Amino acid sequence: MRCGVIARKLGMSRVFNDKGEHVPVTVLRLEDVEVLSTKSVEKDGYIAVQLGFNNKKLKNMNKPLKGFFAKANTEPKEKVVEFRVSEDALLDVGDKIGTNHFILGQKIDVAGISQGKGFAGSMKRHNFGGMQATHGVSISHRAHGSTGNSQDPGRTWKGKKMAGQYGNVRVTTQNLKVIKLIEEDDLILVEGSVPGSKNGIVTLTDAIKHKLPNEVPFPAGFRKPETSNDTRDKTVKVPEDTVDKISNNEGAKVEN
């Protein structure tokens, strides 16, 4: 079992395949994904890898985090995520993962925090059917009905489906296909939509419901040394030259 990677959602676009069919894609970018520490059975009771995402200024860190990054001998990171791995897929501290961690056509699972939609009623939040439109129902057409029991226990059960905050929860979208990899810009294009808003951070892992292709690099796809000193602008938008590269690659076309 390999570790996953951390990426930033830049937005959605579209490409056209060889048949001329329109394929909606989400553009994800890897930003300085580096191994910060590892977990072992002897010391921690399980095997895992902790990855850091996107270098951050040291002055914006508290003292515990400063000590953590100093121990890893790396720059402070914006996001730290831990992935469970098998013993033979354990990585070394300091390894940097690139877009070649995945291959074209591979199925992956993408997890992130969905967009918050504020306070919503029970029909929109839980797909309730609502009450009757007639037969004496006057102002309760979209109400959720009774919320409790009789005298015993005389309270509303925890977890009762009612109106409330909609969205802003962790969501995993499974079996998304990798459409294109642009290694020079650390971009991964996956088919369909992924959870979260633009500039949101998501995690990418091998699909648990599909067999891992034999061509996938094991234990991980490492970033090329010539691209490790990255001085790209970190503005969260798809650059114009990147759009040209996508549109000129293998006859594909892209629209913003």
mmCIF file of C-alpha atoms in Angstrom:
data_model
loop_
_atom_site.group_PDB
_atom_site.id
_atom_site.type_symbol
_atom_site.label_atom_id
_atom_site.label_comp_id
_atom_site.label_asym_id
_atom_site.label_seq_id
_atom_site.Cartn_x
_atom_site.Cartn_y
_atom_site.Cartn_z
ATOM 1 C CA MET A 1 0.000 0.000 0.000
ATOM 2 C CA ARG A 2 1.560 3.267 -1.172
ATOM 3 C CA CYS A 3 1.250 6.683 0.412
ATOM 4 C CA GLY A 4 -0.893 9.371 -1.152
ATOM 5 C CA VAL A 5 -0.045 12.949 -2.082
ATOM 6 C CA ILE A 6 -1.347 16.408 -1.201
ATOM 7 C CA ALA A 7 -2.471 18.845 -3.903
ATOM 8 C CA ARG A 8 -4.171 22.189 -4.345
ATOM 9 C CA LYS A 9 -7.358 22.486 -6.364
ATOM 10 C CA LEU A 10 -6.862 25.248 -8.933
ATOM 11 C CA GLY A 11 -10.263 24.921 -10.594
ATOM 12 C CA MET A 12 -11.980 23.097 -13.431
ATOM 13 C CA SER A 13 -11.396 23.072 -17.172
ATOM 14 C CA ARG A 14 -12.048 20.665 -20.024
ATOM 15 C CA VAL A 15 -10.153 18.692 -22.638
ATOM 16 C CA PHE A 16 -11.157 16.821 -25.774
ATOM 17 C CA ASN A 17 -10.068 13.228 -26.293
ATOM 18 C CA ASP A 18 -9.082 11.580 -29.568
ATOM 19 C CA LYS A 19 -12.752 10.962 -30.395
ATOM 20 C CA GLY A 20 -13.549 14.654 -30.015
ATOM 21 C CA GLU A 21 -15.538 14.021 -26.857
ATOM 22 C CA HIS A 22 -15.662 16.709 -24.205
ATOM 23 C CA VAL A 23 -14.080 15.617 -20.901
ATOM 24 C CA PRO A 24 -14.456 17.872 -17.819
ATOM 25 C CA VAL A 25 -11.311 17.879 -15.673
ATOM 26 C CA THR A 26 -10.134 19.337 -12.378
ATOM 27 C CA VAL A 27 -6.650 20.875 -12.307
ATOM 28 C CA LEU A 28 -4.634 19.895 -9.216
ATOM 29 C CA ARG A 29 -1.142 21.142 -8.392
ATOM 30 C CA LEU A 30 1.524 19.607 -6.167
ATOM 31 C CA GLU A 31 3.531 22.169 -4.207
ATOM 32 C CA ASP A 32 6.742 20.985 -2.537
ATOM 33 C CA VAL A 33 5.302 17.693 -1.256
ATOM 34 C CA GLU A 34 8.000 16.303 1.030
ATOM 35 C CA VAL A 35 8.333 13.476 3.560
ATOM 36 C CA LEU A 36 8.669 15.008 7.041
ATOM 37 C CA SER A 37 8.694 11.936 9.282
ATOM 38 C CA THR A 38 7.812 8.253 9.420
ATOM 39 C CA LYS A 39 6.037 5.994 11.909
ATOM 40 C CA SER A 40 7.255 2.522 12.803
ATOM 41 C CA VAL A 41 5.730 -0.444 14.579
ATOM 42 C CA GLU A 42 8.492 -0.549 17.183
ATOM 43 C CA LYS A 43 8.081 3.079 18.235
ATOM 44 C CA ASP A 44 4.518 4.043 17.304
ATOM 45 C CA GLY A 45 2.658 0.767 16.858
ATOM 46 C CA TYR A 46 1.856 1.306 13.178
ATOM 47 C CA ILE A 47 3.528 2.219 9.884
ATOM 48 C CA ALA A 48 2.814 5.574 8.259
ATOM 49 C CA VAL A 49 4.389 8.485 6.407
ATOM 50 C CA GLN A 50 3.841 12.158 7.201
ATOM 51 C CA LEU A 51 3.930 14.491 4.203
ATOM 52 C CA GLY A 52 4.203 18.271 4.169
ATOM 53 C CA PHE A 53 2.663 20.522 1.525
ATOM 54 C CA ASN A 54 3.762 23.996 0.333
ATOM 55 C CA ASN A 55 6.537 25.910 2.076
ATOM 56 C CA LYS A 56 5.383 28.546 4.558
ATOM 57 C CA LYS A 57 7.092 31.395 6.382
ATOM 58 C CA LEU A 58 8.661 30.485 9.709
ATOM 59 C CA LYS A 59 7.254 33.546 11.474
ATOM 60 C CA ASN A 60 3.719 32.211 10.976
ATOM 61 C CA MET A 61 4.435 29.041 12.977
ATOM 62 C CA ASN A 62 4.032 28.388 16.682
ATOM 63 C CA LYS A 63 6.865 26.911 18.765
ATOM 64 C CA PRO A 64 5.725 23.259 18.686
ATOM 65 C CA LEU A 65 5.475 23.314 14.896
ATOM 66 C CA LYS A 66 8.842 25.057 14.611
ATOM 67 C CA GLY A 67 10.385 22.219 16.597
ATOM 68 C CA PHE A 68 8.666 19.614 14.452
ATOM 69 C CA PHE A 69 9.968 21.089 11.199
ATOM 70 C CA ALA A 70 13.414 21.660 12.689
ATOM 71 C CA LYS A 71 13.618 17.970 13.591
ATOM 72 C CA ALA A 72 12.706 17.090 9.998
ATOM 73 C CA ASN A 73 15.357 19.579 8.777
ATOM 74 C CA THR A 74 12.924 21.087 6.292
ATOM 75 C CA GLU A 75 11.115 24.348 5.651
ATOM 76 C CA PRO A 76 7.806 24.932 7.464
ATOM 77 C CA LYS A 77 4.814 23.558 5.603
ATOM 78 C CA GLU A 78 1.291 24.827 5.116
ATOM 79 C CA LYS A 79 -0.314 21.399 5.552
ATOM 80 C CA VAL A 80 0.817 18.116 7.118
ATOM 81 C CA VAL A 81 -1.021 14.871 6.339
ATOM 82 C CA GLU A 82 -0.300 11.332 7.498
ATOM 83 C CA PHE A 83 -0.814 8.311 5.232
ATOM 84 C CA ARG A 84 -0.823 4.675 6.333
ATOM 85 C CA VAL A 85 1.535 2.580 4.185
ATOM 86 C CA SER A 86 2.799 -0.974 4.013
ATOM 87 C CA GLU A 87 6.236 -1.811 5.358
ATOM 88 C CA ASP A 88 7.803 -2.144 1.901
ATOM 89 C CA ALA A 89 6.384 1.256 0.840
ATOM 90 C CA LEU A 90 7.994 3.241 3.657
ATOM 91 C CA LEU A 91 9.814 6.361 2.407
ATOM 92 C CA ASP A 92 12.845 8.259 3.705
ATOM 93 C CA VAL A 93 12.644 11.659 5.373
ATOM 94 C CA GLY A 94 13.378 14.353 2.809
ATOM 95 C CA ASP A 95 12.003 12.481 -0.218
ATOM 96 C CA LYS A 96 9.989 14.731 -2.524
ATOM 97 C CA ILE A 97 7.040 13.313 -4.432
ATOM 98 C CA GLY A 98 6.150 14.450 -7.948
ATOM 99 C CA THR A 99 3.296 14.067 -10.380
ATOM 100 C CA ASN A 100 4.851 10.849 -11.688
ATOM 101 C CA HIS A 101 3.516 9.216 -8.527
ATOM 102 C CA PHE A 102 0.465 8.388 -10.691
ATOM 103 C CA ILE A 103 0.149 7.240 -14.308
ATOM 104 C CA LEU A 104 -2.287 8.118 -17.077
ATOM 105 C CA GLY A 105 -5.579 6.273 -16.841
ATOM 106 C CA GLN A 106 -5.087 5.277 -13.215
ATOM 107 C CA LYS A 107 -8.074 5.458 -10.872
ATOM 108 C CA ILE A 108 -7.572 7.499 -7.697
ATOM 109 C CA ASP A 109 -9.612 8.620 -4.687
ATOM 110 C CA VAL A 110 -9.695 12.339 -3.848
ATOM 111 C CA ALA A 111 -10.687 13.605 -0.393
ATOM 112 C CA GLY A 112 -11.260 17.179 0.743
ATOM 113 C CA ILE A 113 -13.527 19.531 2.671
ATOM 114 C CA SER A 114 -16.706 20.242 0.712
ATOM 115 C CA GLN A 115 -17.934 23.776 0.166
ATOM 116 C CA GLY A 116 -20.048 25.100 3.028
ATOM 117 C CA LYS A 117 -23.558 26.064 1.964
ATOM 118 C CA GLY A 118 -24.762 27.606 5.204
ATOM 119 C CA PHE A 119 -28.019 26.816 7.014
ATOM 120 C CA ALA A 120 -30.299 24.590 4.943
ATOM 121 C CA GLY A 121 -33.652 22.935 5.487
ATOM 122 C CA SER A 122 -34.276 19.227 5.795
ATOM 123 C CA MET A 123 -35.411 18.808 2.184
ATOM 124 C CA LYS A 124 -32.208 20.225 0.715
ATOM 125 C CA ARG A 125 -29.894 18.845 3.391
ATOM 126 C CA HIS A 126 -31.278 15.307 3.711
ATOM 127 C CA ASN A 127 -33.474 14.958 0.609
ATOM 128 C CA PHE A 128 -36.713 14.765 2.621
ATOM 129 C CA GLY A 129 -39.924 14.629 0.602
ATOM 130 C CA GLY A 130 -41.761 17.299 2.573
ATOM 131 C CA MET A 131 -45.377 17.229 3.669
ATOM 132 C CA GLN A 132 -48.508 17.139 1.569
ATOM 133 C CA ALA A 133 -49.413 20.117 -0.548
ATOM 134 C CA THR A 134 -53.080 19.894 0.516
ATOM 135 C CA HIS A 135 -55.366 18.071 2.998
ATOM 136 C CA GLY A 136 -55.040 20.698 5.674
ATOM 137 C CA VAL A 137 -51.295 21.382 5.439
ATOM 138 C CA SER A 138 -50.956 25.150 5.283
ATOM 139 C CA ILE A 139 -47.508 26.470 6.272
ATOM 140 C CA SER A 140 -45.529 23.272 6.815
ATOM 141 C CA HIS A 141 -44.973 22.010 3.285
ATOM 142 C CA ARG A 142 -41.175 21.884 3.622
ATOM 143 C CA ALA A 143 -41.029 21.060 7.350
ATOM 144 C CA HIS A 144 -39.335 17.894 8.593
ATOM 145 C CA GLY A 145 -42.155 16.816 10.886
ATOM 146 C CA SER A 146 -41.815 15.332 14.345
ATOM 147 C CA THR A 147 -38.356 15.407 15.936
ATOM 148 C CA GLY A 148 -38.853 13.345 19.086
ATOM 149 C CA ASN A 149 -40.650 10.471 20.753
ATOM 150 C CA SER A 150 -43.439 10.267 23.283
ATOM 151 C CA GLN A 151 -43.029 10.945 26.989
ATOM 152 C CA ASP A 152 -40.229 8.376 27.135
ATOM 153 C CA PRO A 153 -37.408 9.260 26.592
ATOM 154 C CA GLY A 154 -38.820 12.755 26.181
ATOM 155 C CA ARG A 155 -35.929 14.139 24.174
ATOM 156 C CA THR A 156 -34.581 14.336 20.643
ATOM 157 C CA TRP A 157 -32.111 11.610 19.735
ATOM 158 C CA LYS A 158 -28.581 12.594 18.833
ATOM 159 C CA GLY A 159 -27.968 12.499 15.084
ATOM 160 C CA LYS A 160 -31.597 13.212 14.194
ATOM 161 C CA LYS A 161 -31.809 14.483 10.618
ATOM 162 C CA MET A 162 -32.949 18.091 10.889
ATOM 163 C CA ALA A 163 -32.258 21.471 9.352
ATOM 164 C CA GLY A 164 -28.776 22.821 9.973
ATOM 165 C CA GLN A 165 -25.304 23.426 8.544
ATOM 166 C CA TYR A 166 -25.020 22.002 5.037
ATOM 167 C CA GLY A 167 -21.641 21.130 3.571
ATOM 168 C CA ASN A 168 -18.228 21.926 5.087
ATOM 169 C CA VAL A 169 -17.547 18.241 5.806
ATOM 170 C CA ARG A 170 -14.884 15.797 4.659
ATOM 171 C CA VAL A 171 -15.928 14.131 1.408
ATOM 172 C CA THR A 172 -14.152 11.441 -0.611
ATOM 173 C CA THR A 173 -14.823 11.066 -4.333
ATOM 174 C CA GLN A 174 -13.768 7.635 -5.536
ATOM 175 C CA ASN A 175 -12.559 6.205 -8.839
ATOM 176 C CA LEU A 176 -11.529 9.402 -10.639
ATOM 177 C CA LYS A 177 -9.391 8.816 -13.721
ATOM 178 C CA VAL A 178 -6.072 10.602 -14.243
ATOM 179 C CA ILE A 179 -6.417 12.308 -17.647
ATOM 180 C CA LYS A 180 -3.099 14.164 -17.998
ATOM 181 C CA LEU A 181 0.163 14.765 -16.137
ATOM 182 C CA ILE A 182 2.264 17.919 -16.674
ATOM 183 C CA GLU A 183 5.453 17.288 -14.717
ATOM 184 C CA GLU A 184 7.183 20.605 -15.481
ATOM 185 C CA ASP A 185 4.325 22.490 -13.790
ATOM 186 C CA ASP A 186 3.475 19.801 -11.195
ATOM 187 C CA LEU A 187 -0.087 19.548 -12.496
ATOM 188 C CA ILE A 188 -2.449 16.578 -12.393
ATOM 189 C CA LEU A 189 -5.669 16.647 -14.420
ATOM 190 C CA VAL A 190 -8.358 14.258 -13.170
ATOM 191 C CA GLU A 191 -11.687 13.559 -14.794
ATOM 192 C CA GLY A 192 -14.727 15.095 -13.116
ATOM 193 C CA SER A 193 -15.054 17.269 -10.030
ATOM 194 C CA VAL A 194 -13.371 16.925 -6.656
ATOM 195 C CA PRO A 195 -14.540 18.157 -3.229
ATOM 196 C CA GLY A 196 -13.694 21.655 -2.065
ATOM 197 C CA SER A 197 -13.485 25.165 -3.413
ATOM 198 C CA LYS A 198 -10.770 26.774 -5.504
ATOM 199 C CA ASN A 199 -7.473 27.058 -3.653
ATOM 200 C CA GLY A 200 -8.603 24.209 -1.382
ATOM 201 C CA ILE A 201 -6.241 21.422 -0.348
ATOM 202 C CA VAL A 202 -7.123 17.814 -1.180
ATOM 203 C CA THR A 203 -5.450 14.431 -0.732
ATOM 204 C CA LEU A 204 -4.971 11.922 -3.563
ATOM 205 C CA THR A 205 -4.604 8.184 -2.952
ATOM 206 C CA ASP A 206 -4.707 5.024 -5.029
ATOM 207 C CA ALA A 207 -8.298 3.853 -5.544
ATOM 208 C CA ILE A 208 -9.208 1.195 -2.984
ATOM 209 C CA LYS A 209 -11.853 -0.316 -5.280
ATOM 210 C CA HIS A 210 -9.523 -0.800 -8.264
ATOM 211 C CA LYS A 211 -6.425 -2.924 -8.660
ATOM 212 C CA LEU A 212 -3.210 -0.926 -8.726
ATOM 213 C CA PRO A 213 -1.665 -0.939 -12.237
ATOM 214 C CA ASN A 214 1.658 -2.727 -12.604
ATOM 215 C CA GLU A 215 3.247 0.353 -14.220
ATOM 216 C CA VAL A 216 2.758 2.513 -11.117
ATOM 217 C CA PRO A 217 6.123 3.454 -9.519
ATOM 218 C CA PHE A 218 6.746 1.728 -6.211
ATOM 219 C CA PRO A 219 7.132 2.781 -3.455
ATOM 220 C CA ALA A 220 6.492 6.280 -4.872
ATOM 221 C CA GLY A 221 7.124 8.605 -7.802
ATOM 222 C CA PHE A 222 9.871 10.999 -6.821
ATOM 223 C CA ARG A 223 10.327 14.513 -8.085
ATOM 224 C CA LYS A 224 13.144 15.090 -10.538
ATOM 225 C CA PRO A 225 16.196 16.860 -9.047
ATOM 226 C CA GLU A 226 16.204 19.610 -11.672
ATOM 227 C CA THR A 227 12.716 20.731 -10.576
ATOM 228 C CA SER A 228 13.344 20.535 -6.818
ATOM 229 C CA ASN A 229 14.437 24.196 -6.544
ATOM 230 C CA ASP A 230 11.051 25.542 -7.441
ATOM 231 C CA THR A 231 10.714 29.321 -7.837
ATOM 232 C CA ARG A 232 7.283 29.348 -9.464
ATOM 233 C CA ASP A 233 4.721 31.952 -8.570
ATOM 234 C CA LYS A 234 2.343 30.438 -5.997
ATOM 235 C CA THR A 235 -0.721 32.434 -7.085
ATOM 236 C CA VAL A 236 -3.645 30.063 -7.195
ATOM 237 C CA LYS A 237 -4.644 30.337 -10.836
ATOM 238 C CA VAL A 238 -3.906 28.378 -13.969
ATOM 239 C CA PRO A 239 -1.189 30.266 -15.878
ATOM 240 C CA GLU A 240 -1.723 31.087 -19.542
ATOM 241 C CA ASP A 241 1.293 29.073 -20.693
ATOM 242 C CA THR A 242 -0.064 26.063 -18.840
ATOM 243 C CA VAL A 243 -3.347 26.353 -20.715
ATOM 244 C CA ASP A 244 -1.381 26.417 -23.962
ATOM 245 C CA LYS A 245 0.583 23.326 -22.933
ATOM 246 C CA ILE A 246 -2.616 21.444 -22.165
ATOM 247 C CA SER A 247 -4.228 22.512 -25.431
ATOM 248 C CA ASN A 248 -1.134 21.731 -27.538
ATOM 249 C CA ASN A 249 -0.443 18.349 -25.932
ATOM 250 C CA GLU A 250 -1.706 15.337 -27.914
ATOM 251 C CA GLY A 251 -4.235 17.407 -29.791
ATOM 252 C CA ALA A 252 -6.189 18.337 -26.673
ATOM 253 C CA LYS A 253 -8.043 21.611 -26.332
ATOM 254 C CA VAL A 254 -8.803 23.511 -23.152
ATOM 255 C CA GLU A 255 -11.102 26.370 -22.286
ATOM 256 C CA ASN A 256 -10.990 28.379 -19.067
#
